CSV table of C-alpha atoms in Angstrom, one decimal:
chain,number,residue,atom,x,y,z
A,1,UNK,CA,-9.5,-5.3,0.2
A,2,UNK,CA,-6.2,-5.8,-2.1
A,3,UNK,CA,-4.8,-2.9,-3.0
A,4,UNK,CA,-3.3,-2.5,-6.3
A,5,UNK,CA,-0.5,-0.2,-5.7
A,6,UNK,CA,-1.2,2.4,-8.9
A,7,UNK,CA,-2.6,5.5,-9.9
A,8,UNK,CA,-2.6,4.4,-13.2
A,9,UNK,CA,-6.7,3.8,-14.0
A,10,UNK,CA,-7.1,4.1,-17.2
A,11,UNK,CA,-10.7,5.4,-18.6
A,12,UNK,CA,-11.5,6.1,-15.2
A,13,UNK,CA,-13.2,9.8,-16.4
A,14,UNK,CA,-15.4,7.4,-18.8
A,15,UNK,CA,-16.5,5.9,-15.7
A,16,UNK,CA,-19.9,7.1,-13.8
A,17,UNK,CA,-19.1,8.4,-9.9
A,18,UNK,CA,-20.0,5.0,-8.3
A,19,UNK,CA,-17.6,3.1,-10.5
A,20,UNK,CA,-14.9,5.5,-10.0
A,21,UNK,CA,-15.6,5.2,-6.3
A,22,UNK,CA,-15.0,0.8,-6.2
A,23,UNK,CA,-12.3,1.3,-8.4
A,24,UNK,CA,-10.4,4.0,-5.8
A,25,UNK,CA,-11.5,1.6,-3.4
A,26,UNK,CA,-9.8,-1.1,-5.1
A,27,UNK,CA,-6.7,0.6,-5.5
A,28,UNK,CA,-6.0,2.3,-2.6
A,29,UNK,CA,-7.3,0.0,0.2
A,30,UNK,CA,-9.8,2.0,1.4
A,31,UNK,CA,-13.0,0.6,2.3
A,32,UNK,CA,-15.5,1.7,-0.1
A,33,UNK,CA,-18.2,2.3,2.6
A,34,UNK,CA,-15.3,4.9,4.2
A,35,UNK,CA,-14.9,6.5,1.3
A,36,UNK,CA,-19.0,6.9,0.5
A,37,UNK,CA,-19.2,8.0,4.3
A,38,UNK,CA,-16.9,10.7,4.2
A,39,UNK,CA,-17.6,12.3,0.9
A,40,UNK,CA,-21.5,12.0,2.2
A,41,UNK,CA,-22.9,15.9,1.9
A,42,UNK,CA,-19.8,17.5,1.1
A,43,UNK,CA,-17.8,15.8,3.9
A,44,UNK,CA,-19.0,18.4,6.7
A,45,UNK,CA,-22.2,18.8,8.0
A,46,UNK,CA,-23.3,22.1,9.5
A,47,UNK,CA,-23.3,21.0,13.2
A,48,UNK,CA,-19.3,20.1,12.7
A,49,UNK,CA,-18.8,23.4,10.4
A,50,UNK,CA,-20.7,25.3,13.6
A,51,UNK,CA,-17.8,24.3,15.6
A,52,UNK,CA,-15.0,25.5,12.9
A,53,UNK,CA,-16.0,29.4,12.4
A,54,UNK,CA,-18.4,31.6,13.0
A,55,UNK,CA,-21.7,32.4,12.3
A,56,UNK,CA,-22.6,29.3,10.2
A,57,UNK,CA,-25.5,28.7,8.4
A,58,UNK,CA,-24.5,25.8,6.0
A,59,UNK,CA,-21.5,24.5,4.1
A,60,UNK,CA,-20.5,25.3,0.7
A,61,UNK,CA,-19.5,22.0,-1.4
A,62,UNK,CA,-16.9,22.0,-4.3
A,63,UNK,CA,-15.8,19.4,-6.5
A,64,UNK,CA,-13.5,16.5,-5.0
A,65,UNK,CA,-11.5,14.6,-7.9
A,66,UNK,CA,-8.5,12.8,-8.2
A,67,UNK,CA,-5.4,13.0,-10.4
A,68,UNK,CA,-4.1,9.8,-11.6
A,69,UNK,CA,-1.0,8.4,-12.9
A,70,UNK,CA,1.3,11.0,-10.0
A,71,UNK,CA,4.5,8.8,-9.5
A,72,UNK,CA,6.4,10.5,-6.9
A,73,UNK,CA,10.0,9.4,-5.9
A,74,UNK,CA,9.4,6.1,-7.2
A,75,UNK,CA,6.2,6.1,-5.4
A,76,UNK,CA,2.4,5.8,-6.9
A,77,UNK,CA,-0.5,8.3,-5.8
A,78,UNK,CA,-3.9,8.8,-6.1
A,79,UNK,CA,-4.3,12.7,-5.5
A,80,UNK,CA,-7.0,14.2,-4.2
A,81,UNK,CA,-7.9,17.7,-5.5
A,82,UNK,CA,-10.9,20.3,-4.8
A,83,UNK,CA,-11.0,22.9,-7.3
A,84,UNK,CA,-14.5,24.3,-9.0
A,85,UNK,CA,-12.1,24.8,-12.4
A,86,UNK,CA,-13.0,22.7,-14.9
A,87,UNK,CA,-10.0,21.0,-17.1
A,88,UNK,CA,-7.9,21.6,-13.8
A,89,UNK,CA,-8.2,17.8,-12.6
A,90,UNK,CA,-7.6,16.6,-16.1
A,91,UNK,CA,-4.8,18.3,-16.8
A,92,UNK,CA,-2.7,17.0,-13.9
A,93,UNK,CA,-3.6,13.8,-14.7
A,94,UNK,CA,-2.7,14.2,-18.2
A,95,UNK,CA,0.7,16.2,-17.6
A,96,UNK,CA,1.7,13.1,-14.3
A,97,UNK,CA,1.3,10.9,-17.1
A,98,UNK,CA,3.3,12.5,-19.6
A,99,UNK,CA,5.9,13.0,-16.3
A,100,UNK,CA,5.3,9.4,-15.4
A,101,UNK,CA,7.2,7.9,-19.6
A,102,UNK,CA,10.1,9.8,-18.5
A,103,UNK,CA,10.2,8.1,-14.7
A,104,UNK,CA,8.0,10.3,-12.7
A,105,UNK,CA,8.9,13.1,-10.6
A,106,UNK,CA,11.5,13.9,-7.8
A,107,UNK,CA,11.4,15.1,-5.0
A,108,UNK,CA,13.6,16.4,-2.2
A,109,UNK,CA,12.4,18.7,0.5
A,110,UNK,CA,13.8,20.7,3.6
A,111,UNK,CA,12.6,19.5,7.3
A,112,UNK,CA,9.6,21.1,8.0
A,113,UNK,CA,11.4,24.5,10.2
A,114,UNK,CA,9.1,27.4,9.8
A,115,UNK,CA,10.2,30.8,11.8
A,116,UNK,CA,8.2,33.2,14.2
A,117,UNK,CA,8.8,36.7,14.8
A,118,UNK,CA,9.3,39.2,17.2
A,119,UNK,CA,8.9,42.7,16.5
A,120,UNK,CA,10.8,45.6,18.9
A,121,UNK,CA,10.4,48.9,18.1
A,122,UNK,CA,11.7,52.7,19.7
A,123,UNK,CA,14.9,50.1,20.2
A,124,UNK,CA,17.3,53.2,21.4
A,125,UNK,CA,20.4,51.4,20.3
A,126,UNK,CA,19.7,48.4,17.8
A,127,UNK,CA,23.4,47.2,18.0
A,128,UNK,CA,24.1,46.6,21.6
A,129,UNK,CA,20.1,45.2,21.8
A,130,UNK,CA,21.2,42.8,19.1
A,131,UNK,CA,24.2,42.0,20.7
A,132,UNK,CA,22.2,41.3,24.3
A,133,UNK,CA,20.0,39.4,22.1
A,134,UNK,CA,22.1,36.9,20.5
A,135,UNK,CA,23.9,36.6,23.7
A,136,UNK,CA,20.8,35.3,25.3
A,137,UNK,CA,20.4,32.5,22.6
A,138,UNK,CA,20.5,29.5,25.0
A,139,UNK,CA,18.1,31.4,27.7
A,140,UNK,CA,15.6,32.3,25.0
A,141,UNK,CA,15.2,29.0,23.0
A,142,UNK,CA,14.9,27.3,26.6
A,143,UNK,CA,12.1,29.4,27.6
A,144,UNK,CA,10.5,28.7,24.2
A,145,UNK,CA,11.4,24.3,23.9
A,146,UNK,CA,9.6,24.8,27.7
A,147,UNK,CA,5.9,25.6,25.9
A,148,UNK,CA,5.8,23.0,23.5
A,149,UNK,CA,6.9,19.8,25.3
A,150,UNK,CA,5.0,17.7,22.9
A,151,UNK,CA,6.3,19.0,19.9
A,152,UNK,CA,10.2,18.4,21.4
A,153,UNK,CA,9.1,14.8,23.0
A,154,UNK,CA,8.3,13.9,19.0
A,155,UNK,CA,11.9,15.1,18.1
A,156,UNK,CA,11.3,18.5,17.3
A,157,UNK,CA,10.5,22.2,18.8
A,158,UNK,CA,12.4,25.3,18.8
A,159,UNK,CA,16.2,24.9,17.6
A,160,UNK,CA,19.2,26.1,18.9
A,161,UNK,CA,19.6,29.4,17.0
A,162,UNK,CA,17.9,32.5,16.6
A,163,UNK,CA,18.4,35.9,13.7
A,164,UNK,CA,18.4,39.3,14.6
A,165,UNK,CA,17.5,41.6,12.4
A,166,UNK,CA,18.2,45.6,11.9
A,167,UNK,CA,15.3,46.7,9.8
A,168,UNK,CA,15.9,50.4,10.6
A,169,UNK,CA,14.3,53.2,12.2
A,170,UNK,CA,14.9,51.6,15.6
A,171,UNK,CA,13.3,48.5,14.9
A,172,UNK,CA,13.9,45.3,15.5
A,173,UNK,CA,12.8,41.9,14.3
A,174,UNK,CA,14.1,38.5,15.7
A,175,UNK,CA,13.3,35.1,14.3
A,176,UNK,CA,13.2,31.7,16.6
A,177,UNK,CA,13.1,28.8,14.2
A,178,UNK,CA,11.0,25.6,15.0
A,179,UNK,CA,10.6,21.9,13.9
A,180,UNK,CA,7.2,21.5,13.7
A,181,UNK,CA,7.3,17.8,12.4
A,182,UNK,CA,3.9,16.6,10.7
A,183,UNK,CA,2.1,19.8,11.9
A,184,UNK,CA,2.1,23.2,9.8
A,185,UNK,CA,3.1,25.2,12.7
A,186,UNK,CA,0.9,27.8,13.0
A,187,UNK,CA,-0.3,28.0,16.0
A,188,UNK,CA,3.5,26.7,17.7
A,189,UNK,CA,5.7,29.0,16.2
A,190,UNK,CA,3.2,31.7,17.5
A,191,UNK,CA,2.9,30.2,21.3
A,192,UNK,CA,6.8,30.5,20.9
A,193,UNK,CA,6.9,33.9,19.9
A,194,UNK,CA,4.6,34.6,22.7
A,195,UNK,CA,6.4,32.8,25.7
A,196,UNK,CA,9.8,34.9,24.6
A,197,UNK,CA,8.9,38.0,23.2
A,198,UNK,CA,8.5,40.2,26.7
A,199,UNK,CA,12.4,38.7,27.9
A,200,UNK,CA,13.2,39.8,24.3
A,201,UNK,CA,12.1,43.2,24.3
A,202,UNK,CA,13.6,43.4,28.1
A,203,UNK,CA,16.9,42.7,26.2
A,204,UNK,CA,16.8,44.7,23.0
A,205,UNK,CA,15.4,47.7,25.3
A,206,UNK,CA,12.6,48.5,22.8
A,207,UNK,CA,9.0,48.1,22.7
A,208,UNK,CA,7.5,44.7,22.2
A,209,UNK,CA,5.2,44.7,18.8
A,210,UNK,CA,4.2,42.2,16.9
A,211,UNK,CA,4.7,38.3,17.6
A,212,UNK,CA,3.9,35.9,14.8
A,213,UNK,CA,4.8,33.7,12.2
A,214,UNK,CA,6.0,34.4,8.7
A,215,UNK,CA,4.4,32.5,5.6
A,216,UNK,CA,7.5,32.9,3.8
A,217,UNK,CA,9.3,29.9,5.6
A,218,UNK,CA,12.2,29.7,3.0
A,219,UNK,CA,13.4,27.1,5.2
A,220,UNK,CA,10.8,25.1,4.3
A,221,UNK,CA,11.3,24.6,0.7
A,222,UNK,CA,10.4,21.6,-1.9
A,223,UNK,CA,11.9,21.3,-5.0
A,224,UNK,CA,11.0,19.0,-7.6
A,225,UNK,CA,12.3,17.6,-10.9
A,226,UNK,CA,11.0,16.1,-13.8
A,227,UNK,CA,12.5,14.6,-17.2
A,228,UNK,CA,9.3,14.3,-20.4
A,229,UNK,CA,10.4,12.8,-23.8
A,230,UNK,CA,9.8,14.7,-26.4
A,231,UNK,CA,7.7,12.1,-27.9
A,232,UNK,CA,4.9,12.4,-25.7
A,233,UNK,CA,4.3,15.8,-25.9
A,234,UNK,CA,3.7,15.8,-29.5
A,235,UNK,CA,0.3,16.2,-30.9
A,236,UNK,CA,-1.8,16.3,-33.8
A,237,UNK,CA,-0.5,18.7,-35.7
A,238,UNK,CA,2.7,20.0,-33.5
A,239,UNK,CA,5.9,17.5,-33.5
A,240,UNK,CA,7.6,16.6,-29.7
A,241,UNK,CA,11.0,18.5,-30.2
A,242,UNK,CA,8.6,21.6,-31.5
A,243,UNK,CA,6.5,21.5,-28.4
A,244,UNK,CA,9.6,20.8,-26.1
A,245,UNK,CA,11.4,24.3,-27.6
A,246,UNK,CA,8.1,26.4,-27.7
A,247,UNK,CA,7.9,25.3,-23.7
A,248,UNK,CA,10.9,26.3,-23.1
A,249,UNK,CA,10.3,29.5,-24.7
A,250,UNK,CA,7.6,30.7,-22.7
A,251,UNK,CA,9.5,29.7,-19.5
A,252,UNK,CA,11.9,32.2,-20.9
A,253,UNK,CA,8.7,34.9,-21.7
A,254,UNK,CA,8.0,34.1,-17.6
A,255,UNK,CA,11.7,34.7,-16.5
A,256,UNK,CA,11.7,38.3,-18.2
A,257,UNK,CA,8.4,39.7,-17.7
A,258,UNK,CA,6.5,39.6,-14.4
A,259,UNK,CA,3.2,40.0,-15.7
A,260,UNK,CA,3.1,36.7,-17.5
A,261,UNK,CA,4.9,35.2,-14.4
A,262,UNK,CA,1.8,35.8,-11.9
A,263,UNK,CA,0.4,34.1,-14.1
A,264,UNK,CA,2.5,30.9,-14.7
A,265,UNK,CA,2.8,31.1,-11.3
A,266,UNK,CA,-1.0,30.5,-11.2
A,267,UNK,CA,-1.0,27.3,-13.3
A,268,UNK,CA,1.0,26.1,-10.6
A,269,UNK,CA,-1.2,27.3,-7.6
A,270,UNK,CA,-3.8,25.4,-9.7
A,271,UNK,CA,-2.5,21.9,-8.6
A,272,UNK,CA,-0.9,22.9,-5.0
A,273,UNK,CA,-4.1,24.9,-3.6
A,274,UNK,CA,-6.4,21.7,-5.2
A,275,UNK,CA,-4.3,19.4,-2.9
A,276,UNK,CA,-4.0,22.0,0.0
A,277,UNK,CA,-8.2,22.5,0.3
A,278,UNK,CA,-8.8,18.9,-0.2
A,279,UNK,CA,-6.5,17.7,2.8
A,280,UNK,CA,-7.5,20.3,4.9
A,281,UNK,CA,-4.5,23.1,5.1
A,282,UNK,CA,-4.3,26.7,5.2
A,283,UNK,CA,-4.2,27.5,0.7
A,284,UNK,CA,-3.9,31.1,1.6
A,285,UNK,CA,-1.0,31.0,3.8
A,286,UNK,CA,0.6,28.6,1.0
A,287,UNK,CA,-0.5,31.1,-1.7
A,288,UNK,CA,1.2,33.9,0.1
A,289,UNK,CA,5.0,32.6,1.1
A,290,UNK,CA,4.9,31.4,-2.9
A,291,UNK,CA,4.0,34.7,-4.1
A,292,UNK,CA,6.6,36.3,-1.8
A,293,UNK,CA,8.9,34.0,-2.4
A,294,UNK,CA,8.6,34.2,-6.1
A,295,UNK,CA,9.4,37.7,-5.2
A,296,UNK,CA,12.4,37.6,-2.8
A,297,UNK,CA,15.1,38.9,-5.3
A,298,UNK,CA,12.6,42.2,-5.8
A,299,UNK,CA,11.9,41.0,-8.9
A,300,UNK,CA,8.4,38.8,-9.4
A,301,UNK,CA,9.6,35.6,-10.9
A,302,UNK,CA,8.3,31.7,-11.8
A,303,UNK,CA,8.4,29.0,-9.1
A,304,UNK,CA,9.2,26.2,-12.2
A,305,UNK,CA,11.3,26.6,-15.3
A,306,UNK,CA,11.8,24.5,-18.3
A,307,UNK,CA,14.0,23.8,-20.7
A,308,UNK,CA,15.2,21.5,-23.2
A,309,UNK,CA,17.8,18.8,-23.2
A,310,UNK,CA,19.3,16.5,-25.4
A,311,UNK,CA,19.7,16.5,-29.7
A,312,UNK,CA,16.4,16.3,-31.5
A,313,UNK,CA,16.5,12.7,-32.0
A,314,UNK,CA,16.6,12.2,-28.4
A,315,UNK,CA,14.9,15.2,-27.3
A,316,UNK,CA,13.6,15.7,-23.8
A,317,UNK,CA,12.0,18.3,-21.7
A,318,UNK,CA,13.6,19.2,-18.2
A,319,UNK,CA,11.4,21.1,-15.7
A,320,UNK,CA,12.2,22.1,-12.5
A,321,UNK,CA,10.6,23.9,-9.3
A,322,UNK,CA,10.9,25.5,-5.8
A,323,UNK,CA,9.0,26.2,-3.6
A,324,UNK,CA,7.5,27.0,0.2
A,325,UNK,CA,5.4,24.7,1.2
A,326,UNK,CA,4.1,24.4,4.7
A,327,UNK,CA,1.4,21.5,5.1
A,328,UNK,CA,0.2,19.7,8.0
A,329,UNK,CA,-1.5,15.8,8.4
A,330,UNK,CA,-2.3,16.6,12.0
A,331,UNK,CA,-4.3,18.7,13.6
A,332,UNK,CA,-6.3,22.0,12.3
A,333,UNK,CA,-8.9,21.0,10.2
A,334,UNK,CA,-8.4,17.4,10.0
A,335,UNK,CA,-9.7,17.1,13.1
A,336,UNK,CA,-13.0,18.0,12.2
A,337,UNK,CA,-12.7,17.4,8.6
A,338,UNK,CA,-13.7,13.6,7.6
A,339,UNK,CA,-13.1,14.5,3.6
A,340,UNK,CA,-9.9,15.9,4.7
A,341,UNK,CA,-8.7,12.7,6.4
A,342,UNK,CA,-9.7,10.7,4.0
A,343,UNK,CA,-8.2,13.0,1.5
A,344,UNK,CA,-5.1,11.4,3.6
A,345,UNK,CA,-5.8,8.1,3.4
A,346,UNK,CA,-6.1,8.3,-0.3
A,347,UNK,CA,-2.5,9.6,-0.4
A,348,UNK,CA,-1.2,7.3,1.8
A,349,UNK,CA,1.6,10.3,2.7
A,350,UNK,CA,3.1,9.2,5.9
A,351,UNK,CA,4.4,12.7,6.3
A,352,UNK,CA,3.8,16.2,6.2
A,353,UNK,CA,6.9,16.8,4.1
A,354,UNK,CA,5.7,14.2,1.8
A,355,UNK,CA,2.6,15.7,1.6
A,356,UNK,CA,4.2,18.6,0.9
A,357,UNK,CA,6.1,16.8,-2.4
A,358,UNK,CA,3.4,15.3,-3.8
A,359,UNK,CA,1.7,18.6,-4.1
A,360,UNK,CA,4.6,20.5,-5.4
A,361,UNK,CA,4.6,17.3,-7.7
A,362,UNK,CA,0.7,18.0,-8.7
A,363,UNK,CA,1.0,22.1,-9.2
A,364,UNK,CA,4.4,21.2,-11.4
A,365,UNK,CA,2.3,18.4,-13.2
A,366,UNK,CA,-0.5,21.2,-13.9
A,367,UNK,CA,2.1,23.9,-14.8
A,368,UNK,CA,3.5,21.7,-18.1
A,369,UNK,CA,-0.3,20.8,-18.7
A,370,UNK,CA,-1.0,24.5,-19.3
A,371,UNK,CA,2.1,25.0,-21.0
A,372,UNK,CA,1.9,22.7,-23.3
A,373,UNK,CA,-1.9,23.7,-24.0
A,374,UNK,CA,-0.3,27.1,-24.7
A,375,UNK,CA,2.4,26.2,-26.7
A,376,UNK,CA,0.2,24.1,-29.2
A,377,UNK,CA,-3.8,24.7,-29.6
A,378,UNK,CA,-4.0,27.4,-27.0
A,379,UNK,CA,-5.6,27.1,-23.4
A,380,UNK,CA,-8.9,27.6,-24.7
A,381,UNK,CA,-9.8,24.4,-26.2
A,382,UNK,CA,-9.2,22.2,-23.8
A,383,UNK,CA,-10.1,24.4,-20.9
A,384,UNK,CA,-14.1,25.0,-22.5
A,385,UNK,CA,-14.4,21.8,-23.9
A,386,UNK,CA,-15.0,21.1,-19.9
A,387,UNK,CA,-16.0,24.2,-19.2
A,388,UNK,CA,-19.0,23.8,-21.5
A,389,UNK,CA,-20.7,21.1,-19.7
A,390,UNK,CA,-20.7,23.5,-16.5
A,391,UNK,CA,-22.6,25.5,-18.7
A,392,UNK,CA,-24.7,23.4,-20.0
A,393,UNK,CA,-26.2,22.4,-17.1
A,394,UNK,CA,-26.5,25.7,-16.1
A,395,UNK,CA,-29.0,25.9,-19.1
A,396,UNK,CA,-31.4,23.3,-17.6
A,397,UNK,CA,-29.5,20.2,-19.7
A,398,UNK,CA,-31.2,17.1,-18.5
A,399,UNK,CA,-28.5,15.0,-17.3
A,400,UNK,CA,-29.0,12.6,-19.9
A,401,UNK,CA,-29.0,16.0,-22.2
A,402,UNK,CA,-25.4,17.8,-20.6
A,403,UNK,CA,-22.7,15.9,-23.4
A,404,UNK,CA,-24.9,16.4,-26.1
A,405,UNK,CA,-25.3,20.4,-25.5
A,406,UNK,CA,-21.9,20.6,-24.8
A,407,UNK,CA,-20.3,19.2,-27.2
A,408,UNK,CA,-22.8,21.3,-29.5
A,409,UNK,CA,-21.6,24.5,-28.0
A,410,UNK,CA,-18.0,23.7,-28.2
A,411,UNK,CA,-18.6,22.6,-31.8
A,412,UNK,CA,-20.2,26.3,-32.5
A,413,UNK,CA,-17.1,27.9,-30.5
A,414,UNK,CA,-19.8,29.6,-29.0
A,415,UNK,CA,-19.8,28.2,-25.4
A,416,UNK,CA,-22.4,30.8,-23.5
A,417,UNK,CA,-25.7,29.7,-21.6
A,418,UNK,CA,-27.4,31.8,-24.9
A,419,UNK,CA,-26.3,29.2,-27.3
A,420,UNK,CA,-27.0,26.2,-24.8
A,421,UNK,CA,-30.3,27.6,-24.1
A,422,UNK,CA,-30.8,27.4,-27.6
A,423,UNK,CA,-29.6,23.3,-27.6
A,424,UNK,CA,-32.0,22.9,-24.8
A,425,UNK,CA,-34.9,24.6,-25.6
A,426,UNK,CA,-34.8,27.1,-22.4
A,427,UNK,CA,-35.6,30.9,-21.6
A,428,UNK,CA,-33.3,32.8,-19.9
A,429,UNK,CA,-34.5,35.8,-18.4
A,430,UNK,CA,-31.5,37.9,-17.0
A,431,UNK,CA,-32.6,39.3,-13.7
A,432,UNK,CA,-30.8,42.8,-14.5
A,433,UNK,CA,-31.9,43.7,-17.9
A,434,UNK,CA,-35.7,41.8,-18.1
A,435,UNK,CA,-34.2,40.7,-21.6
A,436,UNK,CA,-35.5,37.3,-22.8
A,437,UNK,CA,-33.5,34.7,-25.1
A,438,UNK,CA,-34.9,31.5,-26.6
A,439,UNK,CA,-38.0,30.9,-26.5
A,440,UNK,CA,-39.4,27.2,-24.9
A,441,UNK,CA,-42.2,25.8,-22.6
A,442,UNK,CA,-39.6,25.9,-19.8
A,443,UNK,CA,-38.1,28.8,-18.0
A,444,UNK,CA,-34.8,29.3,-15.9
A,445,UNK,CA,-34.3,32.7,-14.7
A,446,UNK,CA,-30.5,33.7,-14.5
A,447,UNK,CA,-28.6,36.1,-12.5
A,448,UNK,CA,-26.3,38.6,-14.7
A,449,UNK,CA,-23.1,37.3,-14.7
């Protein structure tokens, strides 16, 4: 099938689900009998999902869209993103193409190191254990390239340098820092700390505690950049240059005030933990190294800033962000995962550090969307103009029925299964409180919410 090379689809969210799936197909390669297959019931049956945890009785399916018009280092990409927030999809899409007028994002990104730990403790004199420590450098990252020969025969494994670390008390932390390549590392960096922590603690002449990784792998930073004329950021009623300074001032708000940082912060985690579930790797371990990283200086600050550049008549908005990111395309889920792969294929990432930019690309994308939302109509319009057709169906909308209710509710400003209930003629009967709303022939008990 010819691929057309573009994540620009334009009226693709007009189109129903099997026209959206040809047209994918068409502009990614992908056969769209692949693409139908692995999407098929969620993309995980329970026999497979038996074999991933415990105690199984079923899988739990979540929206998988696509954000269109992401141009990454001169690059196109269709992303794939599973989120159960409505308007979270559509933003990134929106904000990429706002991104994409002022030449698409940028990307630059560390190699893929992450660092394990091991913990002494009851060390009776931390500086000569140090000392023995860092003397043993060679010995130790030996012992530890020895337990991953197929991770150094693909050009990486443990390098040749290690961190020792006083933390007080008489303990003692020491960090061995791996390549892990196309893998996130979990699992290596902790069969390294394994293989060398009982020689370490021999040689700091403490007690051997912990060995694990750390999800703050500040060596394993993206950073992106992005450039947005003012012109396209105007709307309606607000002019570009207006929306480009009322941006920048609530970057500022996030720079002084922690609170509103977690949750700029949060816009962001929208568009990287979307790519990060639908490709299979760990969202929480990502969510945590950001969140600590955010907080590294001791004070709780935004991953992505913005500001404004240029006179008014040639206005533009600048953003910028950094950030951990530790993804994987091998192994883990993928393995298991056919959604996940394909969520791959759809990429076309060669790379985990690829990966890794195009989804610092996406939660930068989805951090101007909710900005701009902000800084002009507010979040709320957008955000339960899609919101309302979740809870329209909720409300027993026929299918035929959902964009008539919702846009009737949104219309009201009075988006609540009550007033939907009332556009479809249904009874809600709220399991807590007995309490009955709108009377009809049909009936659709609720839990309290």
């Amino acid at each position: 099938m010819k691929k057309t090379h573009s994540s620009r689809l334009p009226g693709f969210h007009k189109d129903d689900v099997a026209a959206r799936l040809e047209r994918l197909a068409e502009a990614t390669g992908i056969d769209l009998a692949d693409i139908v297959e692995a999407l098929s019931a969620g993309g995980l049956d329970a026999k497979a999902a038996d074999k991933v945890v415990e105690n199984v009785i079923g899988t739990y399916a979540l929206p998988f869209g696509v954000a269109l018009n992401v141009r990454v280092n001169g690059r196109d990409h269709v992303v794939p993103m599973v989120v159960e927030e409505p308007s979270v999809v559509a933003a990134a899409s929106n904000a990429a193409k706002m991104v994409r007028a002022g030449g698409g994002f940028e990307v630059d990104a560390d190699p893929p190191v992450m660092a394990t730990q091991v913990e002494l403790y009851g060390v009776a004199d931390p500086i000569a254990g140090a000392v023995r420590i860092r003397a043993a450098r060679a010995e130790l990252v030996a012992r530890a390239r020895e337990v991953v020969p197929g991770l150094v025969e693909r050009g990486g494994g443990p390098l040749d340098e290690l961190d020792v670390r006083d933390l007080g008390g008489g303990m003692l932390v020491v960090h061995l820092f791996v390549d892990c390549r196309d893998a996130m590392g979990a699992n290596l960096v902790n069969t390294v700390a394994e293989a060398v922590g009982d020689r370490v603690a021999e040689l700091g002449g403490g007690t051997l505690g912990l060995r694990i990784l750390t999800n703050l792998c500040d060596r394993r930073r993206v950073r992106v950049r992005c450039r947005v004329p003012a012109a396209v950021l105007a709307t309606g009623s607000v002019a570009g240059v207006a929306v480009v300074d009322a941006i920048e001032q609530a970057s500022r708000f996030a720079e002084a005030d922690p609170y509103r940082a977690a949750t700029h912060n949060k816009g962001i985690m929208n568009g990287v933990d979307a790519v990060c579930l639908a490709t299979g790797n760990d969202w929480r371990a990502v969510e945590a190294g950001a969140h600590a990283f955010a907080a590294r200086t001791g004070w709780y600050s935004p991953l992505a800033t913005w500001r404004g550049a240029g006179p008014a008549s040639d206005r533009t908005l600048e953003g910028t962000l950094e950030m951990p990111l530790a993804l994987g395309t091998v192994g883990g889920t993928l393995r298991v995962h056919p959604a996940a792969r394909l969520a791959l294929r759809l990429l076309g990432t060669t790379s985990a550090t690829e990966l890794a930019g195009v989804a610092a690309a996406t939660g930068l994308a989805s951090n101007l969307a909710a900005l701009r939302a902000l800084a002009t109509d507010g979040i709320q319009r957008g955000h339960m103009a899609l919101h309302a057709r979740s809870v329209a169906l909720a409300a027993g909308a026929a299918e035929g029925d959902v964009e008539r209710v919702a846009r009737a509710i949104v219309e009201a400003r009075e988006v609540t299964i009550d007033k939907a209930g009332k556009a479809t003629g249904v009874t809600f009967i709220d399991k807590t409180t007995g309490r009955e709303g709108q009377a009809s022939a049909r009936v659709v008990v609720l839990a309290a919410s």
